[in-house]
CSV table of C-alpha atoms in Angstrom, one decimal:
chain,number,residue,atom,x,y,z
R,14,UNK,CA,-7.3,-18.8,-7.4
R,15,UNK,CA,-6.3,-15.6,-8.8
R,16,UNK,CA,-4.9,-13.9,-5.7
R,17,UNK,CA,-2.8,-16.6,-5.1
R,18,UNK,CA,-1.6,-16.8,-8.7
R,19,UNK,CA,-1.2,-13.6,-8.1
R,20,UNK,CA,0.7,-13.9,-5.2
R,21,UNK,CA,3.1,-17.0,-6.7
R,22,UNK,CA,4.4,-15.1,-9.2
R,23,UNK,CA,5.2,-11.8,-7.0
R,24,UNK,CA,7.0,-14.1,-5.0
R,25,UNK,CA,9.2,-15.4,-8.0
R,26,UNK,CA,10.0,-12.2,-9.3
R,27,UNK,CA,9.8,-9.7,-7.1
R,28,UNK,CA,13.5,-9.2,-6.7
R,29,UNK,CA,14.0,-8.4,-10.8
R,30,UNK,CA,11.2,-5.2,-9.9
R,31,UNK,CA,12.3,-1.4,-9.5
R,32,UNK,CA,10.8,-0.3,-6.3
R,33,UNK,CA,8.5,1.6,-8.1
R,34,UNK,CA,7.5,-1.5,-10.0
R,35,UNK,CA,6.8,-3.2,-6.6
R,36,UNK,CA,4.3,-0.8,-5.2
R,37,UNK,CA,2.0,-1.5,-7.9
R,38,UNK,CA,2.2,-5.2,-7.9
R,39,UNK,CA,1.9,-4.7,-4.0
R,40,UNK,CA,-1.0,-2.5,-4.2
R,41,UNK,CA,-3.1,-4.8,-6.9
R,42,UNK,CA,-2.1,-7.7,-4.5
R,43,UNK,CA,-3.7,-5.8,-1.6
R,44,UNK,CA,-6.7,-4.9,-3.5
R,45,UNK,CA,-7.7,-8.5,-4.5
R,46,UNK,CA,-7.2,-9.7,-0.5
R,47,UNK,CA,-9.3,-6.6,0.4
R,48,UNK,CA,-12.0,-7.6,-1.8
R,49,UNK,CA,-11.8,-11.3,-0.8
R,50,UNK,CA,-11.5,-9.7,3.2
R,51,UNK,CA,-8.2,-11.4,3.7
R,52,UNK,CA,-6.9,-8.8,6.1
R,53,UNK,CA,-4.5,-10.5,7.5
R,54,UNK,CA,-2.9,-10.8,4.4
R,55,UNK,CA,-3.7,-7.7,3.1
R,56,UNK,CA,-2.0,-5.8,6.3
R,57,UNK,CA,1.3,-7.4,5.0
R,58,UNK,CA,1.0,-5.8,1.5
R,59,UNK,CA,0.4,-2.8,2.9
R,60,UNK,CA,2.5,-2.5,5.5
R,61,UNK,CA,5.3,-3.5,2.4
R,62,UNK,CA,4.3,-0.1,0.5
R,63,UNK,CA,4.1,2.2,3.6
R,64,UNK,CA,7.5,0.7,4.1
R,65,UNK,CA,9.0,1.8,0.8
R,66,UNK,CA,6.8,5.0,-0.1
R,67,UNK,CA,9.9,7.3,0.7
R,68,UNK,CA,12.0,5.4,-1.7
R,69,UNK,CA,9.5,5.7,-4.6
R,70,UNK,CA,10.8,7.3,-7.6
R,71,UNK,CA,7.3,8.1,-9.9
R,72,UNK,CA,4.8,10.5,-8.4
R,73,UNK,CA,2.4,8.3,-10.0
R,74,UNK,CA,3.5,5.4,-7.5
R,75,UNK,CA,2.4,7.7,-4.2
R,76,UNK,CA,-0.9,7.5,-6.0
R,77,UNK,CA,-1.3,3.8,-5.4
R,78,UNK,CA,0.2,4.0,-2.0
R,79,UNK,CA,-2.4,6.4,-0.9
R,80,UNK,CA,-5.4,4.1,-2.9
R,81,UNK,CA,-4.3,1.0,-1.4
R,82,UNK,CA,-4.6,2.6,2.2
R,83,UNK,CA,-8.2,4.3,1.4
R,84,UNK,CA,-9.2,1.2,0.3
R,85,UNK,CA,-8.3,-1.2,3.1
R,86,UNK,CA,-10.1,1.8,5.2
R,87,UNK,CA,-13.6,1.6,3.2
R,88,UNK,CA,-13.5,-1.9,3.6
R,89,UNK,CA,-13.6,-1.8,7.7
R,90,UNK,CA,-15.9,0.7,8.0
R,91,UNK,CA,-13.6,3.6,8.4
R,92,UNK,CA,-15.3,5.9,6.3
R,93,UNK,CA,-13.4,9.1,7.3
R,94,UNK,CA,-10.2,7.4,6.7
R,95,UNK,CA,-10.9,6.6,3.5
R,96,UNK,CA,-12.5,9.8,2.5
R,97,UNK,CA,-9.1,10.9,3.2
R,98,UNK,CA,-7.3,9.1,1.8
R,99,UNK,CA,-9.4,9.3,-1.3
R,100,UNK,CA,-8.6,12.6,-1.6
R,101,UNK,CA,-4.5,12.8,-0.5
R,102,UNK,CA,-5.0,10.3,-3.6
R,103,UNK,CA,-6.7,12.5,-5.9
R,104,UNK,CA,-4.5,15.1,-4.8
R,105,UNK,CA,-1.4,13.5,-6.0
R,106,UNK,CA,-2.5,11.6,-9.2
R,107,UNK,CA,-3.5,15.3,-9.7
R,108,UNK,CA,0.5,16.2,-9.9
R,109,UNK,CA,1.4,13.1,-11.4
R,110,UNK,CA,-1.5,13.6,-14.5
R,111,UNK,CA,-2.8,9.8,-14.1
R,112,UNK,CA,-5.6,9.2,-15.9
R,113,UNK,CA,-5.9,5.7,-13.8
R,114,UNK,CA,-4.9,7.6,-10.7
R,115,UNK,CA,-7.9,10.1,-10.8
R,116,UNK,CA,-10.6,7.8,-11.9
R,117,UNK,CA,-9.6,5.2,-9.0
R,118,UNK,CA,-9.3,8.1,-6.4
R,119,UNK,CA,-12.7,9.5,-7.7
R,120,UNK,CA,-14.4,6.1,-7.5
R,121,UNK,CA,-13.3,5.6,-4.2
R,122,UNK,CA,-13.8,9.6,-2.9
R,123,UNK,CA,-17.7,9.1,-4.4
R,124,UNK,CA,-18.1,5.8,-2.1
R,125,UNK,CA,-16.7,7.1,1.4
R,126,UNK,CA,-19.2,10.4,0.6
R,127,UNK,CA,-22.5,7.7,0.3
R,128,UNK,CA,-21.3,5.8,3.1
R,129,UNK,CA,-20.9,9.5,5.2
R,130,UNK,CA,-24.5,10.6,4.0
R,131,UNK,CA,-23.4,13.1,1.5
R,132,UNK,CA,-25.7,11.8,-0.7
R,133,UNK,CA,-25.6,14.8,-3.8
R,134,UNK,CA,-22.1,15.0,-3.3
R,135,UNK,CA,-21.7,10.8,-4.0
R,136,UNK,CA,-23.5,10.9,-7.0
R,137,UNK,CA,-22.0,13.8,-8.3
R,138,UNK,CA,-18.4,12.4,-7.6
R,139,UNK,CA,-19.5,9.2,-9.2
R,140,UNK,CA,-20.4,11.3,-12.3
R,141,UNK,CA,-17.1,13.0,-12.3
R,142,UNK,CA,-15.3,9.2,-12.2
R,143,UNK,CA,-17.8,8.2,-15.0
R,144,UNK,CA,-16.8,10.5,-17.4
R,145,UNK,CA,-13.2,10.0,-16.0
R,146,UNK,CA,-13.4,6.5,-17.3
R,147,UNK,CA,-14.6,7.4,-20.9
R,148,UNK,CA,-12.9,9.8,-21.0
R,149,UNK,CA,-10.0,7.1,-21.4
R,150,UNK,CA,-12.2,4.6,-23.6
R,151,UNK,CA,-12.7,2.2,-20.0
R,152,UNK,CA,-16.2,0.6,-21.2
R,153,UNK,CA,-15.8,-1.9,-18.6
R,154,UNK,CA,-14.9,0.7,-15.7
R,155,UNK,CA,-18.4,2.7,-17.2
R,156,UNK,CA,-20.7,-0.1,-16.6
R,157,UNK,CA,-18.9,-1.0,-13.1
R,158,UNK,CA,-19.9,2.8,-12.4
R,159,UNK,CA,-23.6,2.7,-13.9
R,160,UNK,CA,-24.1,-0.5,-12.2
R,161,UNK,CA,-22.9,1.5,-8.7
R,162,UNK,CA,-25.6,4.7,-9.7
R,163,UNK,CA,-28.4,2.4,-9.9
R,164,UNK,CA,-27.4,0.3,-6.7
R,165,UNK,CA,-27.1,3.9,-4.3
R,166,UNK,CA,-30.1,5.3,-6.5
R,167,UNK,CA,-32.2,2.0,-4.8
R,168,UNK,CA,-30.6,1.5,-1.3
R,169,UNK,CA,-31.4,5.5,-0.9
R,170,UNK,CA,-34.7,5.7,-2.4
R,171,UNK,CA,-34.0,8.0,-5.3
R,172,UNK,CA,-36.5,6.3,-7.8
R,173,UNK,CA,-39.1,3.9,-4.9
R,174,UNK,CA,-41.8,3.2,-7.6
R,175,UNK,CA,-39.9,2.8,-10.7
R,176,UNK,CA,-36.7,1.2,-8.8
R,177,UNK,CA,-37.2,-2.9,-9.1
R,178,UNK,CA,-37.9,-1.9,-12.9
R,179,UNK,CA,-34.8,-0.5,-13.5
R,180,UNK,CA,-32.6,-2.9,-11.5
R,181,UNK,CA,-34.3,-5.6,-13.8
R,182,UNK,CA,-33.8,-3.8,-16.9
R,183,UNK,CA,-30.1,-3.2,-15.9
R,184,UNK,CA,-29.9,-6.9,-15.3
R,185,UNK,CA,-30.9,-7.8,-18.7
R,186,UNK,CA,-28.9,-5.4,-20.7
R,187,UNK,CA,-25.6,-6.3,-18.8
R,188,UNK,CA,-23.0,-7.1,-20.5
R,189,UNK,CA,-21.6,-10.3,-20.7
R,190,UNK,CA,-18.3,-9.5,-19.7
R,191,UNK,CA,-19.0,-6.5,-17.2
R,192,UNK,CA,-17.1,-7.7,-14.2
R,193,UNK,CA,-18.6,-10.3,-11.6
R,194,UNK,CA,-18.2,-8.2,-8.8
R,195,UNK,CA,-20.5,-6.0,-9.9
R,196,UNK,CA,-23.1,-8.2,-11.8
R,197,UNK,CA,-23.6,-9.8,-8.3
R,198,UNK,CA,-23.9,-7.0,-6.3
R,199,UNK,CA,-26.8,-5.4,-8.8
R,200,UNK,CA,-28.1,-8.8,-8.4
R,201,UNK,CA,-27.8,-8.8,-4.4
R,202,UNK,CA,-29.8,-5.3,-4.6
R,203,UNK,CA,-32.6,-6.3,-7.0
R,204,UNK,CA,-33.0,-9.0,-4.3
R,205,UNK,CA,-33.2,-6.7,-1.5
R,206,UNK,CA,-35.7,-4.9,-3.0
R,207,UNK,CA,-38.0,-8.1,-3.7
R,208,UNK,CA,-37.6,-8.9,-0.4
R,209,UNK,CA,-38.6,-5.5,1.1
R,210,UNK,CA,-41.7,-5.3,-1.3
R,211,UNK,CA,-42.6,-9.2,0.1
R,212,UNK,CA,-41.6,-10.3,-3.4
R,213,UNK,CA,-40.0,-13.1,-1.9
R,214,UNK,CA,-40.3,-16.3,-4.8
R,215,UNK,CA,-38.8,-13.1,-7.3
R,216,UNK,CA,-36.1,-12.5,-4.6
R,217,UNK,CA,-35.2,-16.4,-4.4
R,218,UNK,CA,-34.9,-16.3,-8.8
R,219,UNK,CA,-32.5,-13.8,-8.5
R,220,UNK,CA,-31.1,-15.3,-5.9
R,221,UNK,CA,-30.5,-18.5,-8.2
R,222,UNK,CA,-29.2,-16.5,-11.2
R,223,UNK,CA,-26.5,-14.9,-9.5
R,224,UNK,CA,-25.3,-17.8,-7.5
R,225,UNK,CA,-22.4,-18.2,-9.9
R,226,UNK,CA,-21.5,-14.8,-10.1
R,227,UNK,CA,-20.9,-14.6,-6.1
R,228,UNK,CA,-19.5,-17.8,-6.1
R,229,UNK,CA,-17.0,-17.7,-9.1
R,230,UNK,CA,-15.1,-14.3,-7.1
R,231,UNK,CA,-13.3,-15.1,-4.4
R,232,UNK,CA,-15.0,-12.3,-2.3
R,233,UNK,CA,-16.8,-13.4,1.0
R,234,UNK,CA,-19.2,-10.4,2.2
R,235,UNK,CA,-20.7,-11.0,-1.4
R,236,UNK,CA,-21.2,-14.5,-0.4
R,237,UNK,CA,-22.2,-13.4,3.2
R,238,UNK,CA,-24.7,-11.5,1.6
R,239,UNK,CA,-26.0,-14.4,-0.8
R,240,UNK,CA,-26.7,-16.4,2.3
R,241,UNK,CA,-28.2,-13.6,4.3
R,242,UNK,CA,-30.1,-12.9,1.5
């Protein structure tokens, strides 16, 4: 319901916005249809900024521009492409001195290197976006972060005794209103890992508890996963 909120309201005012003003709008828009993998839809809002990046006033705008694209790219397995454009990101929130414009940059450089196999270099550009976010008193961007450590820490083996103990202390000590997105995907791991161990009535809990989570985003590999799992 929120993207399409969302969505109304660009509609409605759109024509009141500086162009500068537009490209953010545009580029939150084509985050929330990334994450829900509406392409189709998210294609239009991108092809709306690349269509008015030369007219952009702010060089904190170009930022966005450059996210948005690196984004969509991580999203369909384009890994290079996004590690690019991660970094022409990073480069330009760089001149422009955005505090939001490095930390989303950083955040997304860290992903495309774990999804490349640079695995030192992930977590140590995850590190960098960490201290990024509380840097700027982000609390909620921290945990998203910390929640992301312990996820690659398990998927790449970093911790193979200790790492369902972790993954279950994290899930307790989660805050209430850490974002859903991540809750679930901790959740989603913590379930793998049952699973793999042959764990599978602790797997089918977790399962359970994080139903909601997956269900109240409107973000369909999540729930892909959820099923799969």
């Amino acid at each position: 319901g929120q993207n399409q909120d969302a969505e109304i309201y660009f509609e409605k005012w759109q024509a009141q916005y500086s162009t500068d003003e537009k490209a953010l709008v545009l580029f939150f828009l084509a985050i929330g249809r990334i994450r829900s993998s509406s392409f189709v839809k998210a294609q239009k809002y991108l092809i709306s900024l690349f269509q008015i990046r030369n007219q952009l006033q702010l060089m904190e705008s170009k930022v966005y521009v450059y996210q948005a694209f690196g984004f969509y790219r991580h999203f369909i397995c384009r890994y290079k492409k996004s590690f690019y454009w991660a970094q022409k990101a990073w480069k330009q929130a760089v001149i422009a001195d955005s505090d939001l414009g490095k930390f989303l940059s950083c955040d997304l450089w860290a992903h495309a290197l774990f999804q490349l196999g640079e695995i030192e270099q992930g977590f140590s550009q995850l590190q960098k976006a960490k201290s990024l976010a509380k840097k700027n008193g982000r609390g909620s961007l921290v945990e998203s972060l910390e929640i992301s450590k312990i996820i690659y820490q398990a998927q790449f083996g970093i911790n193979p005794l200790n790492q369902v103990t972790i993954l279950q202390n994290k899930m307790k000590k989660i805050k209430s209103d850490a974002d859903t997105y991540s809750k679930a995907n901790l959740g989603l791991e913590l379930a793998r890992q049952h699973q793999l161990r042959g764990y599978v009535v602790a797997a089918e809990k977790v399962i359970e508890s994080i139903q909601s989570d997956v269900f109240k985003g409107d973000h369909r590999r999540q729930r892909s996963q959820w099923y799969f799992r």
